[in-house]
Short mmCIF file of C-alpha atoms and ligand atoms in Angstrom, two decimals:
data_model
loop_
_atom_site.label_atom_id
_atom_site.label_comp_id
_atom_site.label_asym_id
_atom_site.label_seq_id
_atom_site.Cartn_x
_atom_site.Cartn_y
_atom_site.Cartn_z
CA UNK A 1 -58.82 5.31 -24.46
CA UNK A 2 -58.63 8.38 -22.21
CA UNK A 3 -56.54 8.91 -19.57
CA UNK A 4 -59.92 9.20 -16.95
CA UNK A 5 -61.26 5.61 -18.11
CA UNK A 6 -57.96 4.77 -17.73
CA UNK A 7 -57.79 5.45 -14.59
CA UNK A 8 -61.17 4.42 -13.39
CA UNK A 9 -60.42 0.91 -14.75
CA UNK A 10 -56.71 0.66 -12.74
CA UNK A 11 -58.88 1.73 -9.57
CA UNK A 12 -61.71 -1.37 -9.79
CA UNK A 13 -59.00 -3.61 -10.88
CA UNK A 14 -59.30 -6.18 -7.96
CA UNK A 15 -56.13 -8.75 -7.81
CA UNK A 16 -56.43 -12.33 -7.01
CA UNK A 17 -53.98 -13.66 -4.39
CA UNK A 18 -52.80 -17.27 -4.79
CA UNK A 19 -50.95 -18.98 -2.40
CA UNK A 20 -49.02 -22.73 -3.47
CA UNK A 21 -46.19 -24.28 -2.85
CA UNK A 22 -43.41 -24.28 -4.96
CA UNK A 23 -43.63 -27.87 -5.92
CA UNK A 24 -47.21 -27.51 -5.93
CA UNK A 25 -48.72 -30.57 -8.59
CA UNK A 26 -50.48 -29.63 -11.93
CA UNK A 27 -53.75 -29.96 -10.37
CA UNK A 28 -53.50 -27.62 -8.04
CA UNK A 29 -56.44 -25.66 -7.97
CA UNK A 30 -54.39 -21.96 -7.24
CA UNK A 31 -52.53 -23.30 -10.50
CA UNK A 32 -55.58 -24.28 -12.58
CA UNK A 33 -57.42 -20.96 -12.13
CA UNK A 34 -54.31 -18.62 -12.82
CA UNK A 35 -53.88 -21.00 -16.33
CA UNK A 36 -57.86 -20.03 -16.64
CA UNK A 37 -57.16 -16.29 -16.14
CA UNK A 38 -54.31 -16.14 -18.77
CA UNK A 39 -56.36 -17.82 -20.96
CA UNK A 40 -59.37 -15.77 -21.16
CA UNK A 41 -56.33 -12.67 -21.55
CA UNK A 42 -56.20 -11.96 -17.97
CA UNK A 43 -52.68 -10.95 -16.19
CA UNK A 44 -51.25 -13.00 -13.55
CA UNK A 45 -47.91 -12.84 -12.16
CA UNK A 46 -46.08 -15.98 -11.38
CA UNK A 47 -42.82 -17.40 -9.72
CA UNK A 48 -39.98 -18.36 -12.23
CA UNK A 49 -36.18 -19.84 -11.14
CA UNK A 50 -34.76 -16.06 -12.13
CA UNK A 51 -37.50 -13.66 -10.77
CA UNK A 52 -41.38 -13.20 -11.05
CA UNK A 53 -42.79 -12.61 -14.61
CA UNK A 54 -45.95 -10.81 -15.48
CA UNK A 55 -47.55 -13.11 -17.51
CA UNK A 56 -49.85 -13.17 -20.50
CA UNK A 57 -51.21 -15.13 -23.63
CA UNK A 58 -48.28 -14.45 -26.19
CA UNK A 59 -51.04 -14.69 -29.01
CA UNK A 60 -53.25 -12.45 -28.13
CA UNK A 61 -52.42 -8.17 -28.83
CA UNK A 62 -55.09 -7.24 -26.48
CA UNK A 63 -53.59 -9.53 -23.17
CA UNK A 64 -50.13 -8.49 -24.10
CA UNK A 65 -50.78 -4.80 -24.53
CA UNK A 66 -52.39 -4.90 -20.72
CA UNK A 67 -48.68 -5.69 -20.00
CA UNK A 68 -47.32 -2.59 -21.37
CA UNK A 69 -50.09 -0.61 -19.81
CA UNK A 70 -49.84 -2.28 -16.38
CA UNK A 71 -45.60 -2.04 -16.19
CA UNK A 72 -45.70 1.75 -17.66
CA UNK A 73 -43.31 -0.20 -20.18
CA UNK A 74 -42.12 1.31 -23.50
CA UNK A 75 -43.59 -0.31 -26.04
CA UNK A 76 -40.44 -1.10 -28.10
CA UNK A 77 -38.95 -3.04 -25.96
CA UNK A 78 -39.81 -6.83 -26.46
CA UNK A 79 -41.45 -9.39 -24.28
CA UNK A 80 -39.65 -13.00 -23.49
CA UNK A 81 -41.90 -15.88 -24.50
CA UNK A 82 -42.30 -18.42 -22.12
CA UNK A 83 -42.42 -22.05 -22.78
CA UNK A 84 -42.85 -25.92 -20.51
CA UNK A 85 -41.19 -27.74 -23.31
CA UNK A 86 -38.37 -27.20 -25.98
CA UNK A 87 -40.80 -28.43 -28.78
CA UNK A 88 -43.09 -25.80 -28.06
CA UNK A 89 -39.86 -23.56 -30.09
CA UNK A 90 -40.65 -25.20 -33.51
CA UNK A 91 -43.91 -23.28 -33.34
CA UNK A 92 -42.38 -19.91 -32.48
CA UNK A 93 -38.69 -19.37 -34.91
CA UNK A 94 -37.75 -20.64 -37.59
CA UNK A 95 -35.16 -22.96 -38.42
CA UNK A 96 -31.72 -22.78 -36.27
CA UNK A 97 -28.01 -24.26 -35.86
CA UNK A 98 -27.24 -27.42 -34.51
CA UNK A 99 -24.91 -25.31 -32.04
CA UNK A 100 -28.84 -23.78 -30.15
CA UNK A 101 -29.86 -27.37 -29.80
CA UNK A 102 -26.55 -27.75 -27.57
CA UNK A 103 -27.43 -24.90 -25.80
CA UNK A 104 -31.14 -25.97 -25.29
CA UNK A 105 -30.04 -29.55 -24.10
CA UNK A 106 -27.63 -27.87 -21.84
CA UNK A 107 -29.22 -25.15 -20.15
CA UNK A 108 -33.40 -25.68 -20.66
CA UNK A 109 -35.05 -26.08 -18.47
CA UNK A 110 -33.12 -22.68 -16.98
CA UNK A 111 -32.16 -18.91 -16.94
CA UNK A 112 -31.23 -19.05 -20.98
CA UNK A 113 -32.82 -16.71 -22.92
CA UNK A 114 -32.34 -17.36 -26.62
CA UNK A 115 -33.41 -14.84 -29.42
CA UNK A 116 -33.82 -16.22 -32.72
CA UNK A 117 -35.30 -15.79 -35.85
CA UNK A 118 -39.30 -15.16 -35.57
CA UNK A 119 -41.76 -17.37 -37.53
CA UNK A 120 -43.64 -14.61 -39.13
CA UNK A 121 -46.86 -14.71 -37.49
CA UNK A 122 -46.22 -16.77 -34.43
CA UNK A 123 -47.07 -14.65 -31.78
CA UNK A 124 -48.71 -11.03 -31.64
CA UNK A 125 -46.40 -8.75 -33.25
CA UNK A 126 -46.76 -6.26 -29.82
CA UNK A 127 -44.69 -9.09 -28.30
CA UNK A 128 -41.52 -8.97 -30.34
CA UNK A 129 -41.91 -4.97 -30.57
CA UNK A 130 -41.72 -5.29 -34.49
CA UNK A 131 -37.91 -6.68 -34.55
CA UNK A 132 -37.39 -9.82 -36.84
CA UNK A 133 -36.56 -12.41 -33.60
CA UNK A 134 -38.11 -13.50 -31.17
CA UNK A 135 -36.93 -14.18 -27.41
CA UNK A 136 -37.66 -17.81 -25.69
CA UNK A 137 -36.94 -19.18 -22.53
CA UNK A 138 -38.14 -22.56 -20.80
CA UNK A 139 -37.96 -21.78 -16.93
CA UNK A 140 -36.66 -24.07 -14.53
CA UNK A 141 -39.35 -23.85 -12.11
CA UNK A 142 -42.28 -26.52 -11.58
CA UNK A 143 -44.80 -23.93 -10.94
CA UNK A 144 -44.24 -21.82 -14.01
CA UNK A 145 -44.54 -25.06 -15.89
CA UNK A 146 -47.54 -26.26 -14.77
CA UNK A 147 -48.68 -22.98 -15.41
CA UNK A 148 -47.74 -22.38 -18.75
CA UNK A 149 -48.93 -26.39 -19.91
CA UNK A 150 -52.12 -25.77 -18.02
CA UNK A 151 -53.05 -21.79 -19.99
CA UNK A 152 -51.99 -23.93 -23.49
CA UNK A 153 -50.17 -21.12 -25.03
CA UNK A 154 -46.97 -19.48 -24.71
CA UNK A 155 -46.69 -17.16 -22.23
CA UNK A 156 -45.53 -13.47 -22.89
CA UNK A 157 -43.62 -12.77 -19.44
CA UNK A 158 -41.42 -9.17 -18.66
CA UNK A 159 -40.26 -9.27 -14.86
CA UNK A 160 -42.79 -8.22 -12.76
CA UNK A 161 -42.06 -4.89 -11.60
CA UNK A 162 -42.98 -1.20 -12.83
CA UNK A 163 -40.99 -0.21 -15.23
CA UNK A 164 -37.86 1.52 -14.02
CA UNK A 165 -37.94 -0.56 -10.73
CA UNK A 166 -35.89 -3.57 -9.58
CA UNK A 167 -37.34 -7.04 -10.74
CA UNK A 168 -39.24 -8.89 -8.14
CA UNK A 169 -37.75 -11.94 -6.05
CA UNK A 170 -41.09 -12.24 -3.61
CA UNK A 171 -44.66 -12.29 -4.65
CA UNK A 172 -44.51 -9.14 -1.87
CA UNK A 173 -42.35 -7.61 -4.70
CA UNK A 174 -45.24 -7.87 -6.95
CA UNK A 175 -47.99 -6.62 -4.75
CA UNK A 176 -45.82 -3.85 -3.48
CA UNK A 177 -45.63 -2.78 -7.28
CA UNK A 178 -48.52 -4.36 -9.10
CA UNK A 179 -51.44 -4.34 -6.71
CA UNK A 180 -54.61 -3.36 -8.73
CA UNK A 181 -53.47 -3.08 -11.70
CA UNK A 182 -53.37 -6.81 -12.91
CA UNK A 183 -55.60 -9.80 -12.51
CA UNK A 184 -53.81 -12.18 -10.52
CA UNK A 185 -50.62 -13.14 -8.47
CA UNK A 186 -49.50 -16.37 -8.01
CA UNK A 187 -47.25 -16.92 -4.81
CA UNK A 188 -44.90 -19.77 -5.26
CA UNK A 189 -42.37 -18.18 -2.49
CA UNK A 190 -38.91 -16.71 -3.30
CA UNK A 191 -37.53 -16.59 -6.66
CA UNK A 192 -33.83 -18.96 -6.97
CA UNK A 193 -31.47 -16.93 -8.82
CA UNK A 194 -32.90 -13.76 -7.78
CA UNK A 195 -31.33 -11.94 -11.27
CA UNK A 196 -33.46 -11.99 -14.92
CA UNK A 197 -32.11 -14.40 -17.42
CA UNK A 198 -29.15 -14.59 -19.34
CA UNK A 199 -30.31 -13.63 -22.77
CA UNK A 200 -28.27 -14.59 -25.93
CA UNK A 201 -28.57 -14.24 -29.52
CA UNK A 202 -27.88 -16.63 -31.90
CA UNK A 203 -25.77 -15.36 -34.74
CA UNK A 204 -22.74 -15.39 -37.19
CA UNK A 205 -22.14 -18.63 -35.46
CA UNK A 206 -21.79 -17.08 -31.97
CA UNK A 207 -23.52 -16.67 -29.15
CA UNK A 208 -23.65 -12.94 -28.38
CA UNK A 209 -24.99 -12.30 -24.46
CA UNK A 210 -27.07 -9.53 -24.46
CA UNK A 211 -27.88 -9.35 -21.21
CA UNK A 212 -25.73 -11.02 -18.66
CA UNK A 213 -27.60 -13.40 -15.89
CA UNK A 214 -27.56 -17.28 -14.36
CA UNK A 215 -25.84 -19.20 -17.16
CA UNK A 216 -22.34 -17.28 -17.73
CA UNK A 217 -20.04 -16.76 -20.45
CA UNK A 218 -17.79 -19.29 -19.41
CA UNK A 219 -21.07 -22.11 -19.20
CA UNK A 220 -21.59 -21.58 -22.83
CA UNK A 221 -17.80 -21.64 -23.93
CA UNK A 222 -17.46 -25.04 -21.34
CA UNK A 223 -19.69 -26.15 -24.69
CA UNK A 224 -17.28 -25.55 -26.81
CA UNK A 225 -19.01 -22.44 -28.37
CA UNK A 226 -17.89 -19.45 -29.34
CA UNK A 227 -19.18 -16.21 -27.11
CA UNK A 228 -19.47 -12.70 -27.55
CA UNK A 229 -19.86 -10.15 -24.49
CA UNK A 230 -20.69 -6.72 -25.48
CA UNK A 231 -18.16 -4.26 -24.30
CA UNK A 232 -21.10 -2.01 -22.93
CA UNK A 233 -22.41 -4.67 -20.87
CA UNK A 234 -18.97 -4.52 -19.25
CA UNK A 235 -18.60 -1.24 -15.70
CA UNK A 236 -15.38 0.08 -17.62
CA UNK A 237 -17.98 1.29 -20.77
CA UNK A 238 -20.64 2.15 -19.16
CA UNK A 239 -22.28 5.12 -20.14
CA UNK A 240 -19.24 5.89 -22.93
CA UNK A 241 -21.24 3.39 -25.28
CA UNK A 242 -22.74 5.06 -28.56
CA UNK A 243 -23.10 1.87 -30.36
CA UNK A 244 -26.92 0.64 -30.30
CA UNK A 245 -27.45 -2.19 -27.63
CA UNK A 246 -28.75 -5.33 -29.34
CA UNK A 247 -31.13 -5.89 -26.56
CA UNK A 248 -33.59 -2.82 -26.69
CA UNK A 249 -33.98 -3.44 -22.50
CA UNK A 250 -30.60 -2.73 -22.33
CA UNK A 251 -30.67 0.92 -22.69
CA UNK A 252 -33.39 1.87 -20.52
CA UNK A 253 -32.65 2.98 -16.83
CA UNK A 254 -33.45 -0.10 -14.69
CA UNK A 255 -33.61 -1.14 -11.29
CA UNK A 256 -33.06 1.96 -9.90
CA UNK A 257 -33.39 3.06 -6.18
CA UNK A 258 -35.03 6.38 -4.87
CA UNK A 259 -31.73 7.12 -3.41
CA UNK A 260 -28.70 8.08 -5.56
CA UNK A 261 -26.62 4.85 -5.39
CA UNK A 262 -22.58 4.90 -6.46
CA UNK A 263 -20.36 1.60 -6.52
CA UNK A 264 -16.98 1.90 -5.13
CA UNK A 265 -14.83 -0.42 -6.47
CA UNK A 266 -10.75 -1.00 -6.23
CA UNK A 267 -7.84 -3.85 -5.63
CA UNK A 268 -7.34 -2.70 -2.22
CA UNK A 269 -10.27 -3.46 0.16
CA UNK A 270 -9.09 -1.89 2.68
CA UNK A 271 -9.00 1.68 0.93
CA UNK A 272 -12.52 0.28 -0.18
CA UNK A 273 -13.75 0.30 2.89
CA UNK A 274 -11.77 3.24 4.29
CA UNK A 275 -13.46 5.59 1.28
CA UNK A 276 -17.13 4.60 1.32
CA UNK A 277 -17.34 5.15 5.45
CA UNK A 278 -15.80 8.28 4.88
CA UNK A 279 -18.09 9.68 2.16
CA UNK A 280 -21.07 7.78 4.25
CA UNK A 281 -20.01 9.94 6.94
CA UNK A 282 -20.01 13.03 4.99
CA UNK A 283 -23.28 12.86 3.90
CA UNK A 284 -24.85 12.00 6.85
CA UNK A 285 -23.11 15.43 7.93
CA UNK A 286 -24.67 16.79 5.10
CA UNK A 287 -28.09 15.26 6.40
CA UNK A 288 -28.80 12.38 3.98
CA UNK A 289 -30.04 9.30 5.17
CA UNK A 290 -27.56 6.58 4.62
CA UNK A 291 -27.24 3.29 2.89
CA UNK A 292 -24.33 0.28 2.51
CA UNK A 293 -24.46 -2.56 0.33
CA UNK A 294 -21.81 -4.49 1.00
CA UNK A 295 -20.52 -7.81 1.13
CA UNK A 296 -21.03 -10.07 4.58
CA UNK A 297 -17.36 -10.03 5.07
CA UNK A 298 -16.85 -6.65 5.75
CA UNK A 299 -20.38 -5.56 7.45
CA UNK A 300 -18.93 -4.89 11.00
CA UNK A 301 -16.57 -2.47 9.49
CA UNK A 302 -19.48 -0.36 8.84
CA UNK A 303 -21.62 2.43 10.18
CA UNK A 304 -24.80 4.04 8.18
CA UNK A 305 -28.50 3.78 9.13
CA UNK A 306 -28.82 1.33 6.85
CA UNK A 307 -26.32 -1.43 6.18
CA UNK A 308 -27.60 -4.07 3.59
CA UNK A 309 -25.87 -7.58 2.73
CA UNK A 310 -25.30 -8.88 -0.65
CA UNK A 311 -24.14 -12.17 0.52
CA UNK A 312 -20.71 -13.64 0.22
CA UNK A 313 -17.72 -12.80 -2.28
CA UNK A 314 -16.93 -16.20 -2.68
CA UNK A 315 -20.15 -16.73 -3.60
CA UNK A 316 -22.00 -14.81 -5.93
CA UNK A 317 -25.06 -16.63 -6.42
CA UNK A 318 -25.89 -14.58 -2.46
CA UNK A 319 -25.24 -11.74 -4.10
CA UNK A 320 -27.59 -12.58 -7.21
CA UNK A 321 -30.31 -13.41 -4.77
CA UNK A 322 -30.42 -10.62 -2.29
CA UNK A 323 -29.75 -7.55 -4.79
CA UNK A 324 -33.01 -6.29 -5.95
CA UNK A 325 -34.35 -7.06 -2.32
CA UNK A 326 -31.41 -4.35 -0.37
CA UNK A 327 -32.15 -2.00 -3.55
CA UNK A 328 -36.05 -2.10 -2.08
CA UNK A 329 -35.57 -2.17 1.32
CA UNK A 330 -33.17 1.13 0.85
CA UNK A 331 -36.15 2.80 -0.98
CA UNK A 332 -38.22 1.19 1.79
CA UNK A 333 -36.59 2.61 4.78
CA UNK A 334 -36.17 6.13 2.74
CA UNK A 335 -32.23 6.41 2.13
CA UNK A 336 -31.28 9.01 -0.06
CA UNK A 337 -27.60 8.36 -0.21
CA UNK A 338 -26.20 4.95 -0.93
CA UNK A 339 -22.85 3.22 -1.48
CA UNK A 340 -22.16 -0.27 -2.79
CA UNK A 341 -19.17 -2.27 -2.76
CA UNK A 342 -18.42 -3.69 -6.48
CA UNK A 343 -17.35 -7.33 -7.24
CA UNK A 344 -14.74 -9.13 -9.82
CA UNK A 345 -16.83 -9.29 -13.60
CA UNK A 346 -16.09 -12.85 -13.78
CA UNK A 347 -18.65 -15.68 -13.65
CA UNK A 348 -21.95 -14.70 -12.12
CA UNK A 349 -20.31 -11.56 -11.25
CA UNK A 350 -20.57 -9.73 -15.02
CA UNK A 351 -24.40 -10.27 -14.32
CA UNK A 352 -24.25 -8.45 -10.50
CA UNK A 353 -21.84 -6.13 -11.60
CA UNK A 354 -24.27 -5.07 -14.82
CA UNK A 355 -27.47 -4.70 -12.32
CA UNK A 356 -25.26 -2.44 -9.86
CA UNK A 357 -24.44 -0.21 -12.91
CA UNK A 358 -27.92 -0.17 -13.88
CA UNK A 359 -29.35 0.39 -10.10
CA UNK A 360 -26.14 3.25 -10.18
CA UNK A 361 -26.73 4.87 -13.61
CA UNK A 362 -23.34 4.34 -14.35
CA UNK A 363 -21.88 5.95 -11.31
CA UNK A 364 -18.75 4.49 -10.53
CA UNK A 365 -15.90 5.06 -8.12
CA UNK A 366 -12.46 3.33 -8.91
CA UNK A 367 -10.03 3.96 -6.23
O1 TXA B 401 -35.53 -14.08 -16.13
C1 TXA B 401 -36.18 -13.46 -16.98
O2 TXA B 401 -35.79 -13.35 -18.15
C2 TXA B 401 -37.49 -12.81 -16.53
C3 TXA B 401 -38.45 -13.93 -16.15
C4 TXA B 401 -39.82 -13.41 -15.81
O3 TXA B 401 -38.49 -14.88 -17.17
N1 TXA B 401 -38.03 -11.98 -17.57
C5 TXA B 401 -37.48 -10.78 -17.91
O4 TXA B 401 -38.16 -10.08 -18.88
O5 TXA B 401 -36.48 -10.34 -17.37
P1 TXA B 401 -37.92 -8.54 -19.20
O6 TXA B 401 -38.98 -8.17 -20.14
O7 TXA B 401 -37.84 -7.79 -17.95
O8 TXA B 401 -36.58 -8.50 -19.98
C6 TXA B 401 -36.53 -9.00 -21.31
C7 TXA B 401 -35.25 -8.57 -21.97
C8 TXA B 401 -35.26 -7.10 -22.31
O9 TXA B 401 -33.96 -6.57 -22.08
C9 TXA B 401 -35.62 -7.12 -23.79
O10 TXA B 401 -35.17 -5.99 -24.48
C10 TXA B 401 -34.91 -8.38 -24.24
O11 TXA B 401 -35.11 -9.29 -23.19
N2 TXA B 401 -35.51 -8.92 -25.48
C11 TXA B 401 -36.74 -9.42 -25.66
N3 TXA B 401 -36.94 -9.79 -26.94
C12 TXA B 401 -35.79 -9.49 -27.60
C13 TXA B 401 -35.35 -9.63 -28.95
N4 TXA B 401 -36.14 -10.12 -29.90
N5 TXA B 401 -34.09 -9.24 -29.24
C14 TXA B 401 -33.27 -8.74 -28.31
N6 TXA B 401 -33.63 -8.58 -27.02
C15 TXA B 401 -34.87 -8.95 -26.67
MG1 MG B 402 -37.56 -6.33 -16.58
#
């Protein structure tokens, strides 16, 4: 296809606007259509617990290539599969250890992606980007359920967003980024966790995180299971890290602001605090507009044009849930320059830390 017809069909792309509640029954009507959409190989974007996936029918090439096309996503990297019920898996791997049926009973329905062995055949091959697994995950949303049992296939879901943006929390998200160029949005409110799933692989009886999210290292070893974190998913290697990431996401430039973002991170707070309003007030000198992401806690020590929350340190989830919203509204309200405090790598924090050095390309102040 050329780029002009390509263009020409983006442009008459109209996209349907559904508004239900979050606990919205399987009857709904907003619900019913959307499952009609996908089915006929139509995009729709729906709620999940984590953030808002772009769905599509997981066997068919020409639905999921729309995804690629629509997201400006590179083609090898792999779609998650979406499923309401942990015997839909059967259908899509093949045969696994008794320790993933202790992590499906555990953490399904939830943000738990597992990658395991592909059934050859299963789904379109466009969805698992060639590699020999496949990645599943059974969200812990009613919406997304009753969506996925109502289309009757699995559903082939990347976050929401353009590629190279943050992933969508709000069905605003989605418009903001997606508008016209897919079929349908489904508007089940605010996503829960507000940060894409943990995704693990299953292998030489371990479970290796891949990408750090909801359910943390220390839920899986509370199992009694051994766990892996990459060193590169870690701040300390970022950017030093020639080894290939298992996860081909993982080595793209995500969630990335306009502005150039740094995290300032140290034991002291106080000298924190002390260095980013001093370099805030340097640039502003220097004429940039100004942004701070920092923690509730120490907001009224702060001056910038823009001063953004990411919740509470002793809680992370806050943090989880109002990242990728500050990292818009910064691009929103044009700041060029931006600072953000880090957090401890424990817990939920190894997944907020990992984002931050994604949204920061690495850059990384220890004082
Ligand atoms: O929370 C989530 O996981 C959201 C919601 C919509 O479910 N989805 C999501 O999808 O974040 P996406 O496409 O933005 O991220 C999928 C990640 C990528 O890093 C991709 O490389 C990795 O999962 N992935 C997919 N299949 C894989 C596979 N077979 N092996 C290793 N990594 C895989
Ligand atoms: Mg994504």
């Amino acid at each position: 296809m050329g780029g002009m017809t390509e263009r020409k069909e983006w442009e008459i792309m109209q996209t349907k606007y559904w508004m239900a509640n979050p606990s919205a029954e399987a009857a709904d009507p907003a619900i019913i259509e959307a499952a009609k959409y996908l089915r006929s190989g139509k995009l729709v974007a729906f709620p999940t617990e984590t953030v808002y996936g772009l769905g599509a029918d997981a066997l068919s090439t020409e639905a999921v290539e729309k995804i690629f096309r629509a997201k400006g996503r590179p083609s090898d990297n792999p779609l998650i599969v979406h499923i309401a019920d942990p015997g839909q898996l059967d259908a899509l791997v093949l045969e696994y250890d008794t320790s993933v049926k202790k992590l499906i009973e555990a953490f399904w329905p939830g943000p738990l992606t597992l990658v395991l062995p592909v059934r050859p055949g299963a789904v379109s091959p466009r969805v698992t980007a060639g590699l020999s697994t496949i990645a599943v995950r059974m969200p812990d949303h009613q919406m997304a359920l009753h969506l996925i049992r109502a289309a009757g296939c699995p559903i082939a879901a990347p976050s929401a967003n353009r590629s190279g943006k943050p992933s969508p929390t709000t069905a605003e998200h989605v418009r903001n980024d997606l508008d016209g160029r897919i079929d349908g949005i489904l508007d089940g409110g605010p996503a829960g966790v507000g940060l894409e799933s943990t995704v693990v692989e299953w292998a030489d009886g371990k479970a290796w995180i891949l990408r750090p999210g909801g359910i943390t290292p220390e839920d899986i070893r509370r199992l009694g299971l051994a766990v892996e974190v990459d060193a590169s998913l870690l701040s300390i290697a970022e950017g030093s890290s020639d080894a290939a990431p298992r996860s081909p996401g993982m080595k793209y430039r995500h969630y990335a602001p306009k502005g150039t973002l740094s995290i300032v991170q140290g034991d002291d707070s106080r000298k924190v605090r002390a260095y980013i309003q001093e370099r805030i007030d340097e640039a502003k000198a220097w004429g940039e507009k100004t942004g701070i992401l920092a923690f509730e806690e120490h907001l009224p020590h702060y001056r910038a044009d823009v001063v953004l929350s990411c919740g509470t340190q002793d809680d992370l989830s806050s943090a989880g849930k109002l990242l990728y919203g500050a990292l818009r509204e910064f691009d929103r309200a044009g700041v060029s320059y931006i600072l953000a405090e880090g957090c401890r790598e424990d817990g939920l924090g190894l997944a907020v830390m990992n984002r931050l050095q994604k949204a920061a390309g690495g850059r990384s102040i220890h004082i």
